[in-house]
């Protein structure tokens, strides 16, 4: 698939589409495959709804945010975040504007996660002085170019303390974009 275009004018959007039950639907047929009233687009392999209009590809959640909020042109540096992390849920209450770093705060748990808890990892290193292996839980939170790290004893109690620390610190650094799931 070609690179997605960033924006289209609100006037053009209202010419081709309408929103019904949190779905984008065709108002105007642009070719023989498109039927007025049908759901616009398809789910791309990346999990997002996308569509092609006059040879240009668009992310449907951006179009819907623009239409919901009557925004003439959605700036290319602005991202549209799915609050509940469900890429196909383009309901009005699930979409919000985000900058790149804010959008990353609302990401899912990494597949490389070793603790089962977002922003908490199991760390292991060998002490070169005595050859002993040291283990600990580490909370690592990135925010506005700063990395906040804290270590906790490698035990069940240590993990509980790490979770409590993360849950207390994260909202202060990521504000409404904080996500522990």
PDB file of C-alpha atoms in Angstrom:
ATOM      1  CA  UNK A   1       0.000   0.000   0.000  1.00  0.00           C
ATOM      2  CA  UNK A   2       1.206   3.503  -0.759  1.00  0.00           C
ATOM      3  CA  UNK A   3       2.004   5.953   1.999  1.00  0.00           C
ATOM      4  CA  UNK A   4      -1.106   7.409   3.640  1.00  0.00           C
ATOM      5  CA  UNK A   5      -1.993  11.012   2.884  1.00  0.00           C
ATOM      6  CA  UNK A   6      -2.243  13.229   5.941  1.00  0.00           C
ATOM      7  CA  UNK A   7      -5.312  15.303   5.286  1.00  0.00           C
ATOM      8  CA  UNK A   8      -8.160  16.238   3.014  1.00  0.00           C
ATOM      9  CA  UNK A   9     -10.402  19.292   3.269  1.00  0.00           C
ATOM     10  CA  UNK A  10     -13.524  19.076   5.394  1.00  0.00           C
ATOM     11  CA  UNK A  11     -15.570  20.187   2.389  1.00  0.00           C
ATOM     12  CA  UNK A  12     -14.280  17.204   0.356  1.00  0.00           C
ATOM     13  CA  UNK A  13     -14.934  14.829   3.252  1.00  0.00           C
ATOM     14  CA  UNK A  14     -18.567  15.933   3.537  1.00  0.00           C
ATOM     15  CA  UNK A  15     -18.922  15.609  -0.236  1.00  0.00           C
ATOM     16  CA  UNK A  16     -17.911  11.910  -0.221  1.00  0.00           C
ATOM     17  CA  UNK A  17     -18.736  10.588   3.267  1.00  0.00           C
ATOM     18  CA  UNK A  18     -21.070  10.598   6.230  1.00  0.00           C
ATOM     19  CA  UNK A  19     -20.753   8.929   9.641  1.00  0.00           C
ATOM     20  CA  UNK A  20     -23.363   6.499  10.927  1.00  0.00           C
ATOM     21  CA  UNK A  21     -23.000   4.315  14.037  1.00  0.00           C
ATOM     22  CA  UNK A  22     -19.285   5.162  14.332  1.00  0.00           C
ATOM     23  CA  UNK A  23     -18.626   3.985  10.770  1.00  0.00           C
ATOM     24  CA  UNK A  24     -17.603   6.017   7.749  1.00  0.00           C
ATOM     25  CA  UNK A  25     -19.997   5.480   4.851  1.00  0.00           C
ATOM     26  CA  UNK A  26     -19.997   6.512   1.205  1.00  0.00           C
ATOM     27  CA  UNK A  27     -22.245   9.425   0.284  1.00  0.00           C
ATOM     28  CA  UNK A  28     -21.044   9.538  -3.326  1.00  0.00           C
ATOM     29  CA  UNK A  29     -19.878   6.728  -5.574  1.00  0.00           C
ATOM     30  CA  UNK A  30     -16.483   7.344  -7.202  1.00  0.00           C
ATOM     31  CA  UNK A  31     -16.349   4.079  -9.184  1.00  0.00           C
ATOM     32  CA  UNK A  32     -18.394   0.976  -9.996  1.00  0.00           C
ATOM     33  CA  UNK A  33     -17.221  -0.894  -6.870  1.00  0.00           C
ATOM     34  CA  UNK A  34     -18.470   1.753  -4.454  1.00  0.00           C
ATOM     35  CA  UNK A  35     -22.122   1.732  -3.433  1.00  0.00           C
ATOM     36  CA  UNK A  36     -23.704   4.697  -1.682  1.00  0.00           C
ATOM     37  CA  UNK A  37     -24.402   3.788   1.959  1.00  0.00           C
ATOM     38  CA  UNK A  38     -21.711   1.087   2.153  1.00  0.00           C
ATOM     39  CA  UNK A  39     -18.972   1.209   4.758  1.00  0.00           C
ATOM     40  CA  UNK A  40     -15.949   3.028   3.341  1.00  0.00           C
ATOM     41  CA  UNK A  41     -12.587   1.294   3.259  1.00  0.00           C
ATOM     42  CA  UNK A  42     -11.197  -1.920   4.678  1.00  0.00           C
ATOM     43  CA  UNK A  43      -9.047  -3.089   7.574  1.00  0.00           C
ATOM     44  CA  UNK A  44      -5.384  -2.941   6.553  1.00  0.00           C
ATOM     45  CA  UNK A  45      -2.916  -5.622   7.723  1.00  0.00           C
ATOM     46  CA  UNK A  46      -1.667  -3.126  10.347  1.00  0.00           C
ATOM     47  CA  UNK A  47      -5.107  -3.250  11.999  1.00  0.00           C
ATOM     48  CA  UNK A  48      -6.370   0.226  11.021  1.00  0.00           C
ATOM     49  CA  UNK A  49      -9.292   1.081   8.750  1.00  0.00           C
ATOM     50  CA  UNK A  50      -8.011   2.694   5.538  1.00  0.00           C
ATOM     51  CA  UNK A  51      -9.560   3.796   2.274  1.00  0.00           C
ATOM     52  CA  UNK A  52      -8.578   4.985  -1.158  1.00  0.00           C
ATOM     53  CA  UNK A  53     -10.196   8.090  -2.587  1.00  0.00           C
ATOM     54  CA  UNK A  54      -9.302   9.292  -6.068  1.00  0.00           C
ATOM     55  CA  UNK A  55      -6.084   7.263  -5.995  1.00  0.00           C
ATOM     56  CA  UNK A  56      -4.926   8.510  -2.575  1.00  0.00           C
ATOM     57  CA  UNK A  57      -4.873   6.366   0.586  1.00  0.00           C
ATOM     58  CA  UNK A  58      -6.217   7.749   3.877  1.00  0.00           C
ATOM     59  CA  UNK A  59      -6.400   6.500   7.463  1.00  0.00           C
ATOM     60  CA  UNK A  60     -10.094   6.458   8.337  1.00  0.00           C
ATOM     61  CA  UNK A  61      -9.621   7.345  12.023  1.00  0.00           C
ATOM     62  CA  UNK A  62      -8.018  10.651  10.945  1.00  0.00           C
ATOM     63  CA  UNK A  63     -10.900  11.392   8.568  1.00  0.00           C
ATOM     64  CA  UNK A  64     -13.477  10.576  11.232  1.00  0.00           C
ATOM     65  CA  UNK A  65     -11.762  12.721  13.878  1.00  0.00           C
ATOM     66  CA  UNK A  66     -11.686  15.583  11.408  1.00  0.00           C
ATOM     67  CA  UNK A  67     -15.382  15.149  10.589  1.00  0.00           C
ATOM     68  CA  UNK A  68     -16.490  14.641  14.215  1.00  0.00           C
ATOM     69  CA  UNK A  69     -14.759  17.864  15.224  1.00  0.00           C
ATOM     70  CA  UNK A  70     -15.399  19.882  12.036  1.00  0.00           C
ATOM     71  CA  UNK A  71     -11.680  20.578  11.509  1.00  0.00           C
ATOM     72  CA  UNK A  72     -10.961  22.079   8.076  1.00  0.00           C
ATOM     73  CA  UNK A  73      -7.490  20.525   7.668  1.00  0.00           C
ATOM     74  CA  UNK A  74      -5.811  18.148  10.147  1.00  0.00           C
ATOM     75  CA  UNK A  75      -2.126  19.110  10.440  1.00  0.00           C
ATOM     76  CA  UNK A  76       0.313  16.377   9.418  1.00  0.00           C
ATOM     77  CA  UNK A  77       2.275  16.517  12.707  1.00  0.00           C
ATOM     78  CA  UNK A  78      -0.878  15.746  14.666  1.00  0.00           C
ATOM     79  CA  UNK A  79      -1.684  12.103  15.340  1.00  0.00           C
ATOM     80  CA  UNK A  80      -5.091  10.689  16.190  1.00  0.00           C
ATOM     81  CA  UNK A  81      -4.887   8.303  19.133  1.00  0.00           C
ATOM     82  CA  UNK A  82      -7.274   5.447  19.902  1.00  0.00           C
ATOM     83  CA  UNK A  83      -7.826   5.854  23.653  1.00  0.00           C
ATOM     84  CA  UNK A  84      -8.791   2.219  24.251  1.00  0.00           C
ATOM     85  CA  UNK A  85      -5.988   0.939  21.941  1.00  0.00           C
ATOM     86  CA  UNK A  86      -8.519  -0.796  19.659  1.00  0.00           C
ATOM     87  CA  UNK A  87      -7.458   0.311  16.181  1.00  0.00           C
ATOM     88  CA  UNK A  88     -10.830  -0.445  14.607  1.00  0.00           C
ATOM     89  CA  UNK A  89     -12.877   1.515  17.193  1.00  0.00           C
ATOM     90  CA  UNK A  90     -13.359   4.875  15.503  1.00  0.00           C
ATOM     91  CA  UNK A  91     -16.160   6.080  17.784  1.00  0.00           C
ATOM     92  CA  UNK A  92     -16.104   9.777  18.645  1.00  0.00           C
ATOM     93  CA  UNK A  93     -15.303   9.204  22.330  1.00  0.00           C
ATOM     94  CA  UNK A  94     -12.362   6.909  21.482  1.00  0.00           C
ATOM     95  CA  UNK A  95     -10.402   9.322  19.266  1.00  0.00           C
ATOM     96  CA  UNK A  96      -8.219  12.165  20.495  1.00  0.00           C
ATOM     97  CA  UNK A  97      -5.425  14.352  19.188  1.00  0.00           C
ATOM     98  CA  UNK A  98      -1.913  13.390  20.273  1.00  0.00           C
ATOM     99  CA  UNK A  99       1.634  14.385  19.542  1.00  0.00           C
ATOM    100  CA  UNK A 100       4.052  11.578  18.684  1.00  0.00           C
ATOM    101  CA  UNK A 101       5.392  11.164  22.235  1.00  0.00           C
ATOM    102  CA  UNK A 102       1.876  11.244  23.726  1.00  0.00           C
ATOM    103  CA  UNK A 103       0.709   8.614  21.267  1.00  0.00           C
ATOM    104  CA  UNK A 104       3.611   6.363  22.295  1.00  0.00           C
ATOM    105  CA  UNK A 105       2.580   6.648  25.968  1.00  0.00           C
ATOM    106  CA  UNK A 106      -0.701   4.938  25.081  1.00  0.00           C
ATOM    107  CA  UNK A 107       1.006   2.012  23.361  1.00  0.00           C
ATOM    108  CA  UNK A 108       0.508  -1.630  24.180  1.00  0.00           C
ATOM    109  CA  UNK A 109       2.886  -3.663  26.336  1.00  0.00           C
ATOM    110  CA  UNK A 110       6.063  -4.580  24.448  1.00  0.00           C
ATOM    111  CA  UNK A 111       6.315  -8.154  23.157  1.00  0.00           C
ATOM    112  CA  UNK A 112       9.800  -8.179  24.731  1.00  0.00           C
ATOM    113  CA  UNK A 113       8.324  -7.514  28.184  1.00  0.00           C
ATOM    114  CA  UNK A 114       9.758  -9.913  30.778  1.00  0.00           C
ATOM    115  CA  UNK A 115       7.530  -9.165  33.771  1.00  0.00           C
ATOM    116  CA  UNK A 116       4.034  -9.296  32.345  1.00  0.00           C
ATOM    117  CA  UNK A 117       3.580  -5.681  33.476  1.00  0.00           C
ATOM    118  CA  UNK A 118       3.974  -2.636  31.236  1.00  0.00           C
ATOM    119  CA  UNK A 119       7.068  -0.490  31.932  1.00  0.00           C
ATOM    120  CA  UNK A 120       8.509  -3.126  34.331  1.00  0.00           C
ATOM    121  CA  UNK A 121      11.242  -5.537  33.288  1.00  0.00           C
ATOM    122  CA  UNK A 122      13.318  -8.301  34.832  1.00  0.00           C
ATOM    123  CA  UNK A 123      17.004  -7.357  34.684  1.00  0.00           C
ATOM    124  CA  UNK A 124      19.949  -9.682  35.137  1.00  0.00           C
ATOM    125  CA  UNK A 125      23.663  -8.894  35.147  1.00  0.00           C
ATOM    126  CA  UNK A 126      26.905 -10.536  36.285  1.00  0.00           C
ATOM    127  CA  UNK A 127      28.954  -8.687  38.881  1.00  0.00           C
ATOM    128  CA  UNK A 128      32.499  -8.692  37.442  1.00  0.00           C
ATOM    129  CA  UNK A 129      34.014  -8.318  40.923  1.00  0.00           C
ATOM    130  CA  UNK A 130      32.760 -11.652  42.238  1.00  0.00           C
ATOM    131  CA  UNK A 131      31.076 -13.370  39.279  1.00  0.00           C
ATOM    132  CA  UNK A 132      27.678 -13.457  40.994  1.00  0.00           C
ATOM    133  CA  UNK A 133      24.499 -12.956  39.014  1.00  0.00           C
ATOM    134  CA  UNK A 134      22.368 -10.063  40.220  1.00  0.00           C
ATOM    135  CA  UNK A 135      18.673  -9.794  39.420  1.00  0.00           C
ATOM    136  CA  UNK A 136      16.147  -7.044  40.012  1.00  0.00           C
ATOM    137  CA  UNK A 137      12.896  -5.559  38.744  1.00  0.00           C
ATOM    138  CA  UNK A 138      13.309  -2.264  36.928  1.00  0.00           C
ATOM    139  CA  UNK A 139      10.672   0.341  36.239  1.00  0.00           C
ATOM    140  CA  UNK A 140      11.599   2.362  33.155  1.00  0.00           C
ATOM    141  CA  UNK A 141       9.384   5.262  32.064  1.00  0.00           C
ATOM    142  CA  UNK A 142      10.301   7.606  29.219  1.00  0.00           C
ATOM    143  CA  UNK A 143       8.795  11.063  29.221  1.00  0.00           C
ATOM    144  CA  UNK A 144       9.692  14.112  27.128  1.00  0.00           C
ATOM    145  CA  UNK A 145      13.234  12.931  26.427  1.00  0.00           C
ATOM    146  CA  UNK A 146      13.961  11.884  30.014  1.00  0.00           C
ATOM    147  CA  UNK A 147      14.224   8.291  31.217  1.00  0.00           C
ATOM    148  CA  UNK A 148      12.985   7.600  34.746  1.00  0.00           C
ATOM    149  CA  UNK A 149      14.385   4.326  36.141  1.00  0.00           C
ATOM    150  CA  UNK A 150      14.091   2.672  39.523  1.00  0.00           C
ATOM    151  CA  UNK A 151      15.217  -0.759  40.698  1.00  0.00           C
ATOM    152  CA  UNK A 152      13.381  -3.120  43.035  1.00  0.00           C
ATOM    153  CA  UNK A 153      14.360  -6.366  44.726  1.00  0.00           C
ATOM    154  CA  UNK A 154      13.802  -9.432  42.554  1.00  0.00           C
ATOM    155  CA  UNK A 155      11.001 -11.019  44.550  1.00  0.00           C
ATOM    156  CA  UNK A 156       7.213 -11.102  44.540  1.00  0.00           C
ATOM    157  CA  UNK A 157       7.168  -8.247  47.055  1.00  0.00           C
ATOM    158  CA  UNK A 158       9.672  -6.318  44.915  1.00  0.00           C
ATOM    159  CA  UNK A 159       7.423  -6.731  41.873  1.00  0.00           C
ATOM    160  CA  UNK A 160       4.421  -5.486  43.850  1.00  0.00           C
ATOM    161  CA  UNK A 161       6.425  -2.433  44.949  1.00  0.00           C
ATOM    162  CA  UNK A 162       7.536  -1.826  41.341  1.00  0.00           C
ATOM    163  CA  UNK A 163       3.911  -1.983  40.169  1.00  0.00           C
ATOM    164  CA  UNK A 164       2.827   0.423  42.917  1.00  0.00           C
ATOM    165  CA  UNK A 165       5.663   2.832  42.060  1.00  0.00           C
ATOM    166  CA  UNK A 166       4.820   2.713  38.331  1.00  0.00           C
ATOM    167  CA  UNK A 167       1.119   3.265  39.009  1.00  0.00           C
ATOM    168  CA  UNK A 168       1.893   6.329  41.151  1.00  0.00           C
ATOM    169  CA  UNK A 169       4.503   7.895  38.848  1.00  0.00           C
ATOM    170  CA  UNK A 170       3.054   7.229  35.393  1.00  0.00           C
ATOM    171  CA  UNK A 171       0.005   9.555  35.599  1.00  0.00           C
ATOM    172  CA  UNK A 172       2.291  12.425  36.684  1.00  0.00           C
ATOM    173  CA  UNK A 173       4.523  11.953  33.637  1.00  0.00           C
ATOM    174  CA  UNK A 174       2.082  10.872  30.913  1.00  0.00           C
ATOM    175  CA  UNK A 175      -1.039  12.685  32.163  1.00  0.00           C
ATOM    176  CA  UNK A 176      -4.220  11.556  30.379  1.00  0.00           C
ATOM    177  CA  UNK A 177      -2.147   9.390  28.007  1.00  0.00           C
ATOM    178  CA  UNK A 178      -0.835   7.164  30.803  1.00  0.00           C
ATOM    179  CA  UNK A 179      -1.612   3.515  30.295  1.00  0.00           C
ATOM    180  CA  UNK A 180      -0.619   0.548  32.463  1.00  0.00           C
ATOM    181  CA  UNK A 181      -2.360  -2.076  30.344  1.00  0.00           C
TER     182      UNK A 181
END
